PDB file of C-alpha atoms in Angstrom:
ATOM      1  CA  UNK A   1     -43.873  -3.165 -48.445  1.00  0.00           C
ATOM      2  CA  UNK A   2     -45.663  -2.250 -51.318  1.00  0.00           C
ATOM      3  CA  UNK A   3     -48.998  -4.058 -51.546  1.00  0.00           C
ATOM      4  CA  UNK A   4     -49.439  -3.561 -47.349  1.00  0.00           C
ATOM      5  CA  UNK A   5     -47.902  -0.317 -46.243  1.00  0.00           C
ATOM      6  CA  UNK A   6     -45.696  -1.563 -44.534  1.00  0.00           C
ATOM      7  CA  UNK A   7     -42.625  -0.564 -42.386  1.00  0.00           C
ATOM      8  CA  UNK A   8     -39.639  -1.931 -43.294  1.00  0.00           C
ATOM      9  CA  UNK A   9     -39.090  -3.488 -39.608  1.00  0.00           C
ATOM     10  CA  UNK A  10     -42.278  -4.711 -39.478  1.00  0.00           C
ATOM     11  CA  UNK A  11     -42.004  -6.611 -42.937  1.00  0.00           C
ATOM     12  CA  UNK A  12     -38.764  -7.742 -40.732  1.00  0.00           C
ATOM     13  CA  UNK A  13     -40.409  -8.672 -37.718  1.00  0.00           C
ATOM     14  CA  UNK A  14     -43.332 -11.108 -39.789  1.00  0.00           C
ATOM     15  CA  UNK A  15     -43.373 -14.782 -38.733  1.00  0.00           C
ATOM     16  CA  UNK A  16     -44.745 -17.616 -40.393  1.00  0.00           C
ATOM     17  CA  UNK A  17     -47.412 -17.800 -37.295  1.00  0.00           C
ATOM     18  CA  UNK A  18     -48.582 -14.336 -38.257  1.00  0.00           C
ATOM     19  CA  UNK A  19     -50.165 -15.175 -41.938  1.00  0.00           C
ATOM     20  CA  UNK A  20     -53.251 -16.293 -42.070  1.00  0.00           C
ATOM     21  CA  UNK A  21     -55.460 -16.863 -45.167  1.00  0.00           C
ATOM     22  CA  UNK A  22     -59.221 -14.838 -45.921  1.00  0.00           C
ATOM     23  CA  UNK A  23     -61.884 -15.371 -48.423  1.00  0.00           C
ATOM     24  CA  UNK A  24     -63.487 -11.726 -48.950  1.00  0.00           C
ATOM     25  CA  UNK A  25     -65.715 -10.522 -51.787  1.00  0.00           C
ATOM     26  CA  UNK A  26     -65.040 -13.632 -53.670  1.00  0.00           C
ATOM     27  CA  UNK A  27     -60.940 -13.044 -53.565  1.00  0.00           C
ATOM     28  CA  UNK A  28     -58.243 -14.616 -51.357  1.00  0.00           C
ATOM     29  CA  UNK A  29     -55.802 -12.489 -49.156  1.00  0.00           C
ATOM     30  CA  UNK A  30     -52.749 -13.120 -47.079  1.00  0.00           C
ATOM     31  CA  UNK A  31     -53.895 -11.411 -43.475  1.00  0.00           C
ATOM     32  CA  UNK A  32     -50.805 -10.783 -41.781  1.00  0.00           C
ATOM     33  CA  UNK A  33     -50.835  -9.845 -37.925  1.00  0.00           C
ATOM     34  CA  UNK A  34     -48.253  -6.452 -37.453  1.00  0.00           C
ATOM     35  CA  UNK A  35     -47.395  -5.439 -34.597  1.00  0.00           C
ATOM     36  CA  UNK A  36     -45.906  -2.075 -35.324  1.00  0.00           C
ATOM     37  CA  UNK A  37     -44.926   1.048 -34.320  1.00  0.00           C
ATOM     38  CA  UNK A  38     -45.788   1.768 -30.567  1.00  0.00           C
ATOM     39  CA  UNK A  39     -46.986  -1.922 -29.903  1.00  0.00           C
ATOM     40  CA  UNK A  40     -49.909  -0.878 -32.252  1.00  0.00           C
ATOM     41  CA  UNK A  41     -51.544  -3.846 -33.429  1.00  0.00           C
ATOM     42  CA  UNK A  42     -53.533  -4.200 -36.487  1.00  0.00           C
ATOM     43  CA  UNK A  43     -53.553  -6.685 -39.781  1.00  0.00           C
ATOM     44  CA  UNK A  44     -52.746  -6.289 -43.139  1.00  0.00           C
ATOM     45  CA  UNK A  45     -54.814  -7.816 -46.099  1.00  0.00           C
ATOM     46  CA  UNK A  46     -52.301  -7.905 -49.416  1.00  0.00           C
ATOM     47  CA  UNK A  47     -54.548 -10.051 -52.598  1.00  0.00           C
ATOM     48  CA  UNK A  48     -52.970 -13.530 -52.469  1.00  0.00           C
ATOM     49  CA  UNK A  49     -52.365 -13.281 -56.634  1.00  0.00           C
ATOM     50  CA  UNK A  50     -50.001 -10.864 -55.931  1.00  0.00           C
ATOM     51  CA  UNK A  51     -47.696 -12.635 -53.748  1.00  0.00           C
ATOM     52  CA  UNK A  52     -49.043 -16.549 -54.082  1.00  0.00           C
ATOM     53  CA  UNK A  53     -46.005 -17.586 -56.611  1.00  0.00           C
ATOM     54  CA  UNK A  54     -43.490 -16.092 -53.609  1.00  0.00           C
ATOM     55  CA  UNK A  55     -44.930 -18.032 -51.014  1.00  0.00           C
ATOM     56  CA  UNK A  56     -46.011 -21.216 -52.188  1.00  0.00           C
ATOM     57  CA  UNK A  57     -41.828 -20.732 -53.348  1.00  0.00           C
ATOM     58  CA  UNK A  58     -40.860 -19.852 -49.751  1.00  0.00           C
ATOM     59  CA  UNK A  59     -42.583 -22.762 -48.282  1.00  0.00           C
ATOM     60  CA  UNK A  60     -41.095 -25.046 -50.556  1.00  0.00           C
ATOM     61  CA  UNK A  61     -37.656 -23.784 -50.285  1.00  0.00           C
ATOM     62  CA  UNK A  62     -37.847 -23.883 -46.351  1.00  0.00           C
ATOM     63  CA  UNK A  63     -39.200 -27.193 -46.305  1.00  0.00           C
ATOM     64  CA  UNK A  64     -36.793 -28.595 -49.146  1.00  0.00           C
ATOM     65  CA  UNK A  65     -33.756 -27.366 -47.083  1.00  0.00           C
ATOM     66  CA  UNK A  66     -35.330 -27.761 -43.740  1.00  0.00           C
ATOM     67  CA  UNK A  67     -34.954 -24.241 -42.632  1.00  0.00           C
ATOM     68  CA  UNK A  68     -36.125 -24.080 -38.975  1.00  0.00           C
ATOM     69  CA  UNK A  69     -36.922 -20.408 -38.377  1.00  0.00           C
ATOM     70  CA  UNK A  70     -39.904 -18.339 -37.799  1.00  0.00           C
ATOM     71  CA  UNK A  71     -39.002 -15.497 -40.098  1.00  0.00           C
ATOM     72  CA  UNK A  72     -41.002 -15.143 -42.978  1.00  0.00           C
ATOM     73  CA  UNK A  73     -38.081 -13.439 -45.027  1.00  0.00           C
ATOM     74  CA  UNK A  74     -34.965 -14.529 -43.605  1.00  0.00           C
ATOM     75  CA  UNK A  75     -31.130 -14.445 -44.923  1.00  0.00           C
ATOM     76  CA  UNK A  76     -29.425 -17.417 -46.734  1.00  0.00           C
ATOM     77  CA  UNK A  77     -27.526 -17.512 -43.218  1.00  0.00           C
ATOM     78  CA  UNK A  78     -31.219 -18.429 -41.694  1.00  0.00           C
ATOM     79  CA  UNK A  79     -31.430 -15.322 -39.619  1.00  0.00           C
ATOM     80  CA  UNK A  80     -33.666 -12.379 -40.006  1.00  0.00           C
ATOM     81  CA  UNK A  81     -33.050  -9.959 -42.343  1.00  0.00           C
ATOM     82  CA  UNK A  82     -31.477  -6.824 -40.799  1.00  0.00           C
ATOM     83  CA  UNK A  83     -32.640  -3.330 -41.411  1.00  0.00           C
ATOM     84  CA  UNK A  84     -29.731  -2.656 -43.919  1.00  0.00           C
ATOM     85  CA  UNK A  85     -30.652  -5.462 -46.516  1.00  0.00           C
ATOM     86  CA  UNK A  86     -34.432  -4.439 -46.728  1.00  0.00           C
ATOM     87  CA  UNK A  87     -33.345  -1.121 -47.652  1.00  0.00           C
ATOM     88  CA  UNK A  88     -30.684  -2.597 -50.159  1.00  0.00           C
ATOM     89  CA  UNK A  89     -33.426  -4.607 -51.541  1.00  0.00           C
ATOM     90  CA  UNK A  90     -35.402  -1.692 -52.015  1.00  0.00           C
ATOM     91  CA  UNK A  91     -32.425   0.527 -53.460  1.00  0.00           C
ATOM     92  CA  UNK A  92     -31.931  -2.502 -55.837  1.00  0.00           C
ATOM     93  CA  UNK A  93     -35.401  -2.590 -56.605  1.00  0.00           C
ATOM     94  CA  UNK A  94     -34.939   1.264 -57.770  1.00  0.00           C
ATOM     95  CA  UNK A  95     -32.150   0.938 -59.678  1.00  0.00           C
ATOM     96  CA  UNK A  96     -33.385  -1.451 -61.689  1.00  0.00           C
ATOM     97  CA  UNK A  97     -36.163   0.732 -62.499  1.00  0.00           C
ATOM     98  CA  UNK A  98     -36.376   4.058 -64.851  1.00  0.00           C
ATOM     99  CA  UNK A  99     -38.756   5.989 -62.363  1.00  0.00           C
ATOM    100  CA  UNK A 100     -37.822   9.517 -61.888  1.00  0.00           C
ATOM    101  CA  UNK A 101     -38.051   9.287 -58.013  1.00  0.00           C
ATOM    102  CA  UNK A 102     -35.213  10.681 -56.248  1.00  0.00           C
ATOM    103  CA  UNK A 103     -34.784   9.698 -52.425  1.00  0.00           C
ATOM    104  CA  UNK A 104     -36.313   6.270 -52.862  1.00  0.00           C
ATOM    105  CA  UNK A 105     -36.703   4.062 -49.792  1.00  0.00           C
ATOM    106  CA  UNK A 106     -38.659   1.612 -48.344  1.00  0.00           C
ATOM    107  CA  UNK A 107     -41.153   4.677 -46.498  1.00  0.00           C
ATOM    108  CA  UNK A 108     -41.405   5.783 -50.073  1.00  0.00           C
ATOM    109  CA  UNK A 109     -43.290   2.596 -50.832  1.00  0.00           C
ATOM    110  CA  UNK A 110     -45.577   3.017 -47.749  1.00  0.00           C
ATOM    111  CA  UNK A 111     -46.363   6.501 -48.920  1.00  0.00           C
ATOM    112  CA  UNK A 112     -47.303   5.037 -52.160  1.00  0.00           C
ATOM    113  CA  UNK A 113     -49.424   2.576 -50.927  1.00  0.00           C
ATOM    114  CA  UNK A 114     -51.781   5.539 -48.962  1.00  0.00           C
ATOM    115  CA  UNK A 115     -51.457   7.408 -52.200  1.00  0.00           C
ATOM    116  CA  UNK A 116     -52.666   5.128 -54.212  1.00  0.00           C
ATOM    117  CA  UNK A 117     -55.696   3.705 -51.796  1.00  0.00           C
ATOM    118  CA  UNK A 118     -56.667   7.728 -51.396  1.00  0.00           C
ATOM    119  CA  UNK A 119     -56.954   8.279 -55.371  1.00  0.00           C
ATOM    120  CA  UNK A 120     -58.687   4.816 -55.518  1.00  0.00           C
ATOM    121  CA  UNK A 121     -61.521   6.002 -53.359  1.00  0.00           C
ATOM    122  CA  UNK A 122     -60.551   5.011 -49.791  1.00  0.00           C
ATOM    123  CA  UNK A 123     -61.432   7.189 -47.110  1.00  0.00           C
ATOM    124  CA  UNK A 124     -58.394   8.524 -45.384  1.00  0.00           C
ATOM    125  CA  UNK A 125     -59.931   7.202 -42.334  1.00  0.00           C
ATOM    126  CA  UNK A 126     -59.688   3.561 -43.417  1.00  0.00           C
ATOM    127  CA  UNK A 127     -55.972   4.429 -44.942  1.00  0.00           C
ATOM    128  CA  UNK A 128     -54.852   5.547 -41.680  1.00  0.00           C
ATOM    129  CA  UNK A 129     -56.261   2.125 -39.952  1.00  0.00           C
ATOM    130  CA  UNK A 130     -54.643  -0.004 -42.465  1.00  0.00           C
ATOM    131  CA  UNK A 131     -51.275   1.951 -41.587  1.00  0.00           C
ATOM    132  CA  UNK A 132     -51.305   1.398 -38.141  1.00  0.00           C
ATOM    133  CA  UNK A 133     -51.911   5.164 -37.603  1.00  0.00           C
ATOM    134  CA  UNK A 134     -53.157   6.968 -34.658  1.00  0.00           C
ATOM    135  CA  UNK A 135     -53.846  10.286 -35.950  1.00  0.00           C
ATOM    136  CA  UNK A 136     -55.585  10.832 -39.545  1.00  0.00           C
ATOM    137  CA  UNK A 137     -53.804  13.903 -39.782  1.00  0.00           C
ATOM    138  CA  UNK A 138     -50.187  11.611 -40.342  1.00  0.00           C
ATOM    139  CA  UNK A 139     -51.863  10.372 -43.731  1.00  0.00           C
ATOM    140  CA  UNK A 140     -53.001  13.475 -44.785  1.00  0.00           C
ATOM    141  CA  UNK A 141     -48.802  14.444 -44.993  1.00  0.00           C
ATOM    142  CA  UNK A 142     -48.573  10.943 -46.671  1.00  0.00           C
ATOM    143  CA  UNK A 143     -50.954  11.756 -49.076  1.00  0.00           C
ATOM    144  CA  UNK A 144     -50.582  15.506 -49.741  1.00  0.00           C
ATOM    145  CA  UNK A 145     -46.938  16.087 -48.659  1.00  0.00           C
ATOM    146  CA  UNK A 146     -46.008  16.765 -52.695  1.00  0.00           C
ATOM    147  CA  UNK A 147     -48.362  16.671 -55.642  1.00  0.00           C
ATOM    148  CA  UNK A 148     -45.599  16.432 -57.689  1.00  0.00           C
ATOM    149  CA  UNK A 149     -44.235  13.506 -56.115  1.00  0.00           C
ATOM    150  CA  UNK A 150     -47.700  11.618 -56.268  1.00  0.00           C
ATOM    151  CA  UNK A 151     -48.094  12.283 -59.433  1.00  0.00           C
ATOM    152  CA  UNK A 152     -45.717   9.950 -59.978  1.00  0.00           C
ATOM    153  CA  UNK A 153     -47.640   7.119 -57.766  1.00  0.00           C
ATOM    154  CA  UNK A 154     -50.059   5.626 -60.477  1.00  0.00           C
ATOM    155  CA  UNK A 155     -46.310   4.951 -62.054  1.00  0.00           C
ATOM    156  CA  UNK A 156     -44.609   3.246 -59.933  1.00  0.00           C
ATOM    157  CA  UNK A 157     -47.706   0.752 -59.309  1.00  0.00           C
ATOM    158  CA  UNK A 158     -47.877   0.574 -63.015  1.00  0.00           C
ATOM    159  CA  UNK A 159     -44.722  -0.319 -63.160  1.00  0.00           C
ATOM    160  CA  UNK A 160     -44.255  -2.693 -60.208  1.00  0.00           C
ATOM    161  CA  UNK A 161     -47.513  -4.477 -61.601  1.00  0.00           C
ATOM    162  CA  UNK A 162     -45.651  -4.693 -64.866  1.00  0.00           C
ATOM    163  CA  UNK A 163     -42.783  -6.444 -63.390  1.00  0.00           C
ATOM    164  CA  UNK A 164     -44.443  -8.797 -61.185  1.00  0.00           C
ATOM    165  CA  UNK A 165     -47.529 -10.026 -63.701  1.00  0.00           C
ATOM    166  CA  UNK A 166     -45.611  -9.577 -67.313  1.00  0.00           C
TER     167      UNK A 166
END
């Protein structure tokens, strides 16, 4: 959700069959086919260091157990996660955080994720690609909806670095 911009049902919807694996400017990323909103399809590119120790984990895990389902993130029931526990992951994910962000939930992520890209110097062109976005003008309300509220952005990926990398 974070590091792609992605929906929560289409982090739901990923299958093993839709990761793939690209070499670009020297650095490794996951490419992950979406097919999202509106049958709109596009892929996502997250850096593999930021999600290698989870999936070389999930592999191993699925093949130790022999789990025998597509799902990339699936429930200890092997079925796909529903709606309801992606946003309870996220809500837990909150909690367990001191970031003054009220109304946190898993868009709140994906509006970070534009955020961020804009004040790193990607054109809000590009941002509304990556998103799966057919009008420009639907990131410019991602990314200007509330100064206030992305002031805060720079934060939470400070933070969420913090807790993955330290």
């Amino acid at each position: 959700l974070c590091f792609g911009g992605l929906r929560a049902d289409e982090v739901q919807h990923i299958k093993e069959d839709d990761i793939s694996f690209r070499n670009m400017n020297k650095k490794d990323y996951m490419q992950i086919y979406i097919l999202g909103k509106g049958n709109k399809e596009r892929f996502v590119y997250i850096l593999f260091d930021l999600v290698k120790d989870e999936y070389v984990n999930y592999l191993k895990v699925k093949k130790e157990k022999n789990h025998i389902i597509d799902y990339l993130f699936y429930t200890r029931d092997i079925k796909m996660f529903s709606d309801k526990r992606i946003y309870d992951i996220v809500k837990l994910f909150h909690e367990s955080t001191n970031l003054d962000v009220p109304n946190f939930t898993t868009h709140t992520l994906r509006r970070s994720y534009a955020s961020f890209l804009h004040y790193s110097g990607v054109k809000l062109e590009t941002i509304s690609l990556l998103l799966g976005h057919s009008q420009e003008e639907t990131v410019e309300f991602y990314v200007f909806a509330s100064k206030e509220k992305t002031k805060k952005v720079p934060n939470l990926f400070k933070f969420i670095w913090f807790k993955i990398f330290i």
